[in-house]
Structures are given as structure tokens and as C-alpha cells.
């Protein structure tokens, strides 16, 4: 389970404990010396069913192919967290669950993520410039406040 906020992970951890589900934590409060033992416990102890990670600590440099589910407690601009599970060596189908609140800023983040993915895919596919202008327009629709504030400067 990934979250930007340790407080969110605290609440999830309490609920897991109450339900009798063992978990380990990997966040900014875990010392460098303890990080590898925490990962080893998640990877090798079948009783530990959940790893709770902050996006800052768990988004880069980890391989978590032992996991088959990813829960993103709130959207994030980058999707590096999912790459921890979708790695070479992953032998199972990975299920991703994203939590968000309808009609909120989180929806805008998700729309922007999708626009960026579409634009990157388009640019890497080698299409002509007219279609690229349409794709940039779609990205601007996803971020009207940001684009407009930059244009006014």
C-alpha cells in the first residue's frame, strides 16, 4: 500500500492490526539500517501480507515482485510506485487499486497523468506535427489553471 502521507499509513496500519493482518512499514521513520531487514521480512515471511510504503521512500530503487496487488491511497503525479511491482521477475498478474474522491483535485491529478501518458505515447510513436498539436491541447485541458498562469507571465 502506497501513500504520500505517513498519517494515512498509520490509520491503515491500525485497521490491519485490528483485523489481524500482519504488515511492515517502509517510510521516512525507518532507519537506513532497518530498511533491508523490513524488505526481507515482507519478501520472505508468508505471515506478513502487507507492506506500507510512503511514496517518497518506496517509489525508487525497490523491487517488490513478491507483491501482486498495489493500493494507491491517493493519486500522485508520477507512477514510479507501480514500477516497483511491475518489474522483470514478476510472475503474477498485478492488480492495481487507486483510491480517489469524486469531484476533487485528485480527479484532476489522474486526468493529468492520463494526458501525460497519452502525449508521451504519441510523441514516442513518431506521428506528424498536426496531431501533436492536438495532443498538447488535450494536456492543456487537463491543467487549465497551470497553463493559464504560465501564459500570463
mmCIF file of C-alpha atoms in Angstrom:
data_model
loop_
_atom_site.group_PDB
_atom_site.id
_atom_site.type_symbol
_atom_site.label_atom_id
_atom_site.label_comp_id
_atom_site.label_asym_id
_atom_site.label_seq_id
_atom_site.Cartn_x
_atom_site.Cartn_y
_atom_site.Cartn_z
ATOM 1 C CA UNK A 1 0.000 0.000 0.000
ATOM 2 C CA UNK A 2 1.396 3.343 -1.084
ATOM 3 C CA UNK A 3 0.553 6.745 0.352
ATOM 4 C CA UNK A 4 2.094 10.174 0.279
ATOM 5 C CA UNK A 5 1.245 10.631 3.949
ATOM 6 C CA UNK A 6 2.521 8.713 6.982
ATOM 7 C CA UNK A 7 -0.684 9.581 8.836
ATOM 8 C CA UNK A 8 -2.698 7.714 6.203
ATOM 9 C CA UNK A 9 -0.413 4.707 6.665
ATOM 10 C CA UNK A 10 -0.850 4.990 10.457
ATOM 11 C CA UNK A 11 -4.621 4.676 10.050
ATOM 12 C CA UNK A 12 -4.306 1.758 7.636
ATOM 13 C CA UNK A 13 -1.811 0.031 9.921
ATOM 14 C CA UNK A 14 -4.200 0.341 12.877
ATOM 15 C CA UNK A 15 -7.046 -1.145 10.817
ATOM 16 C CA UNK A 16 -4.837 -4.013 9.617
ATOM 17 C CA UNK A 17 -3.727 -4.747 13.182
ATOM 18 C CA UNK A 18 -7.335 -4.750 14.350
ATOM 19 C CA UNK A 19 -8.197 -7.211 11.567
ATOM 20 C CA UNK A 20 -5.247 -9.441 12.496
ATOM 21 C CA UNK A 21 -3.372 -8.791 9.239
ATOM 22 C CA UNK A 22 0.401 -8.542 9.674
ATOM 23 C CA UNK A 23 2.193 -5.710 7.931
ATOM 24 C CA UNK A 24 5.553 -3.957 7.855
ATOM 25 C CA UNK A 25 6.361 -0.263 7.403
ATOM 26 C CA UNK A 26 8.789 1.354 4.990
ATOM 27 C CA UNK A 27 8.709 5.108 5.425
ATOM 28 C CA UNK A 28 10.893 8.031 6.463
ATOM 29 C CA UNK A 29 10.921 6.928 10.105
ATOM 30 C CA UNK A 30 12.546 3.594 9.237
ATOM 31 C CA UNK A 31 16.317 3.987 9.565
ATOM 32 C CA UNK A 32 18.624 3.107 6.696
ATOM 33 C CA UNK A 33 19.938 0.184 8.754
ATOM 34 C CA UNK A 34 16.411 -1.220 9.204
ATOM 35 C CA UNK A 35 15.178 -0.835 5.635
ATOM 36 C CA UNK A 36 16.694 -4.014 4.206
ATOM 37 C CA UNK A 37 15.507 -6.170 7.150
ATOM 38 C CA UNK A 38 11.989 -4.736 6.692
ATOM 39 C CA UNK A 39 12.058 -5.610 2.987
ATOM 40 C CA UNK A 40 13.439 -9.075 3.724
ATOM 41 C CA UNK A 41 10.639 -9.732 6.207
ATOM 42 C CA UNK A 42 7.996 -8.727 3.665
ATOM 43 C CA UNK A 43 9.601 -10.825 0.950
ATOM 44 C CA UNK A 44 10.291 -13.969 2.975
ATOM 45 C CA UNK A 45 7.721 -14.150 5.792
ATOM 46 C CA UNK A 46 4.397 -15.511 4.478
ATOM 47 C CA UNK A 47 2.620 -14.170 7.576
ATOM 48 C CA UNK A 48 3.430 -10.586 6.522
ATOM 49 C CA UNK A 49 0.779 -9.837 3.940
ATOM 50 C CA UNK A 50 1.132 -6.070 3.523
ATOM 51 C CA UNK A 51 3.943 -3.558 3.171
ATOM 52 C CA UNK A 52 3.013 0.046 3.908
ATOM 53 C CA UNK A 53 5.193 2.497 1.976
ATOM 54 C CA UNK A 54 5.357 6.224 1.621
ATOM 55 C CA UNK A 55 5.771 7.268 -1.980
ATOM 56 C CA UNK A 56 8.998 9.130 -1.206
ATOM 57 C CA UNK A 57 10.675 6.057 0.278
ATOM 58 C CA UNK A 58 9.084 3.354 -1.821
ATOM 59 C CA UNK A 59 8.927 4.875 -5.263
ATOM 60 C CA UNK A 60 12.533 4.487 -6.383
ATOM 61 C CA UNK A 61 15.083 1.706 -6.288
ATOM 62 C CA UNK A 62 12.948 -1.089 -4.859
ATOM 63 C CA UNK A 63 11.909 -4.369 -6.392
ATOM 64 C CA UNK A 64 8.713 -5.764 -4.899
ATOM 65 C CA UNK A 65 7.826 -8.552 -7.310
ATOM 66 C CA UNK A 66 6.639 -10.619 -4.345
ATOM 67 C CA UNK A 67 3.571 -8.377 -4.302
ATOM 68 C CA UNK A 68 0.662 -8.989 -6.640
ATOM 69 C CA UNK A 69 -1.533 -6.073 -5.579
ATOM 70 C CA UNK A 70 -0.834 -2.369 -5.349
ATOM 71 C CA UNK A 71 -3.095 0.021 -3.496
ATOM 72 C CA UNK A 72 -2.502 3.710 -4.188
ATOM 73 C CA UNK A 73 -4.264 5.587 -1.420
ATOM 74 C CA UNK A 74 -4.195 8.862 -3.336
ATOM 75 C CA UNK A 75 -3.090 9.798 -6.845
ATOM 76 C CA UNK A 76 0.405 11.069 -7.457
ATOM 77 C CA UNK A 77 1.868 12.926 -10.435
ATOM 78 C CA UNK A 78 4.360 10.162 -11.126
ATOM 79 C CA UNK A 79 3.617 6.466 -11.220
ATOM 80 C CA UNK A 80 7.012 5.248 -10.017
ATOM 81 C CA UNK A 81 5.426 3.285 -7.180
ATOM 82 C CA UNK A 82 3.766 0.865 -9.579
ATOM 83 C CA UNK A 83 7.081 0.205 -11.273
ATOM 84 C CA UNK A 84 8.292 -1.405 -8.012
ATOM 85 C CA UNK A 85 5.847 -4.261 -8.568
ATOM 86 C CA UNK A 86 5.782 -4.368 -12.392
ATOM 87 C CA UNK A 87 9.394 -5.479 -12.751
ATOM 88 C CA UNK A 88 11.321 -8.172 -14.565
ATOM 89 C CA UNK A 89 10.802 -11.249 -12.455
ATOM 90 C CA UNK A 90 7.130 -10.584 -11.722
ATOM 91 C CA UNK A 91 5.421 -13.901 -12.333
ATOM 92 C CA UNK A 92 1.855 -12.999 -11.385
ATOM 93 C CA UNK A 93 -0.756 -10.649 -12.713
ATOM 94 C CA UNK A 94 -0.661 -7.400 -10.746
ATOM 95 C CA UNK A 95 -3.908 -5.793 -9.635
ATOM 96 C CA UNK A 96 -3.775 -2.046 -9.020
ATOM 97 C CA UNK A 97 -6.425 -0.287 -6.942
ATOM 98 C CA UNK A 98 -6.471 3.511 -6.901
ATOM 99 C CA UNK A 99 -8.467 5.431 -4.331
ATOM 100 C CA UNK A 100 -9.732 8.914 -5.075
ATOM 101 C CA UNK A 101 -12.598 11.226 -4.174
ATOM 102 C CA UNK A 102 -15.009 12.156 -6.941
ATOM 103 C CA UNK A 103 -15.195 15.824 -7.921
ATOM 104 C CA UNK A 104 -11.902 16.597 -6.207
ATOM 105 C CA UNK A 105 -8.425 17.757 -7.085
ATOM 106 C CA UNK A 106 -7.410 14.086 -7.095
ATOM 107 C CA UNK A 107 -9.512 13.546 -10.217
ATOM 108 C CA UNK A 108 -7.603 16.368 -11.929
ATOM 109 C CA UNK A 109 -4.313 14.702 -10.983
ATOM 110 C CA UNK A 110 -5.489 11.432 -12.506
ATOM 111 C CA UNK A 111 -6.698 13.177 -15.677
ATOM 112 C CA UNK A 112 -3.348 14.941 -15.982
ATOM 113 C CA UNK A 113 -1.481 11.652 -15.515
ATOM 114 C CA UNK A 114 -3.513 10.098 -18.302
ATOM 115 C CA UNK A 115 -2.972 13.102 -20.581
ATOM 116 C CA UNK A 116 0.777 12.931 -19.994
ATOM 117 C CA UNK A 117 0.834 9.204 -20.695
ATOM 118 C CA UNK A 118 -1.151 9.716 -23.899
ATOM 119 C CA UNK A 119 1.105 12.557 -25.028
ATOM 120 C CA UNK A 120 4.296 10.617 -24.240
ATOM 121 C CA UNK A 121 2.985 7.589 -26.096
ATOM 122 C CA UNK A 122 2.051 9.744 -29.038
ATOM 123 C CA UNK A 123 5.400 11.535 -29.171
ATOM 124 C CA UNK A 124 7.287 8.258 -28.974
ATOM 125 C CA UNK A 125 5.192 6.745 -31.761
ATOM 126 C CA UNK A 126 6.521 9.177 -34.426
ATOM 127 C CA UNK A 127 3.317 10.807 -35.755
ATOM 128 C CA UNK A 128 3.218 14.123 -37.637
ATOM 129 C CA UNK A 129 3.159 17.596 -36.050
ATOM 130 C CA UNK A 130 -0.542 18.397 -36.636
ATOM 131 C CA UNK A 131 -1.598 15.523 -34.427
ATOM 132 C CA UNK A 132 0.997 16.528 -31.811
ATOM 133 C CA UNK A 133 -0.666 19.966 -31.533
ATOM 134 C CA UNK A 134 -3.961 18.221 -30.737
ATOM 135 C CA UNK A 135 -2.261 16.149 -28.039
ATOM 136 C CA UNK A 136 -0.728 19.224 -26.420
ATOM 137 C CA UNK A 137 -4.186 20.804 -26.458
ATOM 138 C CA UNK A 138 -5.553 17.773 -24.630
ATOM 139 C CA UNK A 139 -2.848 18.156 -21.988
ATOM 140 C CA UNK A 140 -3.729 21.841 -21.555
ATOM 141 C CA UNK A 141 -7.375 20.915 -20.967
ATOM 142 C CA UNK A 142 -6.224 18.756 -18.058
ATOM 143 C CA UNK A 143 -4.340 21.666 -16.433
ATOM 144 C CA UNK A 144 -6.115 24.918 -17.282
ATOM 145 C CA UNK A 145 -5.029 26.813 -14.150
ATOM 146 C CA UNK A 146 -1.384 25.866 -14.502
ATOM 147 C CA UNK A 147 -1.191 26.519 -18.239
ATOM 148 C CA UNK A 148 -3.063 29.842 -17.978
ATOM 149 C CA UNK A 149 -0.929 31.130 -15.102
ATOM 150 C CA UNK A 150 2.227 30.409 -17.085
ATOM 151 C CA UNK A 151 0.862 32.125 -20.192
ATOM 152 C CA UNK A 152 0.149 35.338 -18.267
ATOM 153 C CA UNK A 153 3.760 35.767 -17.109
#
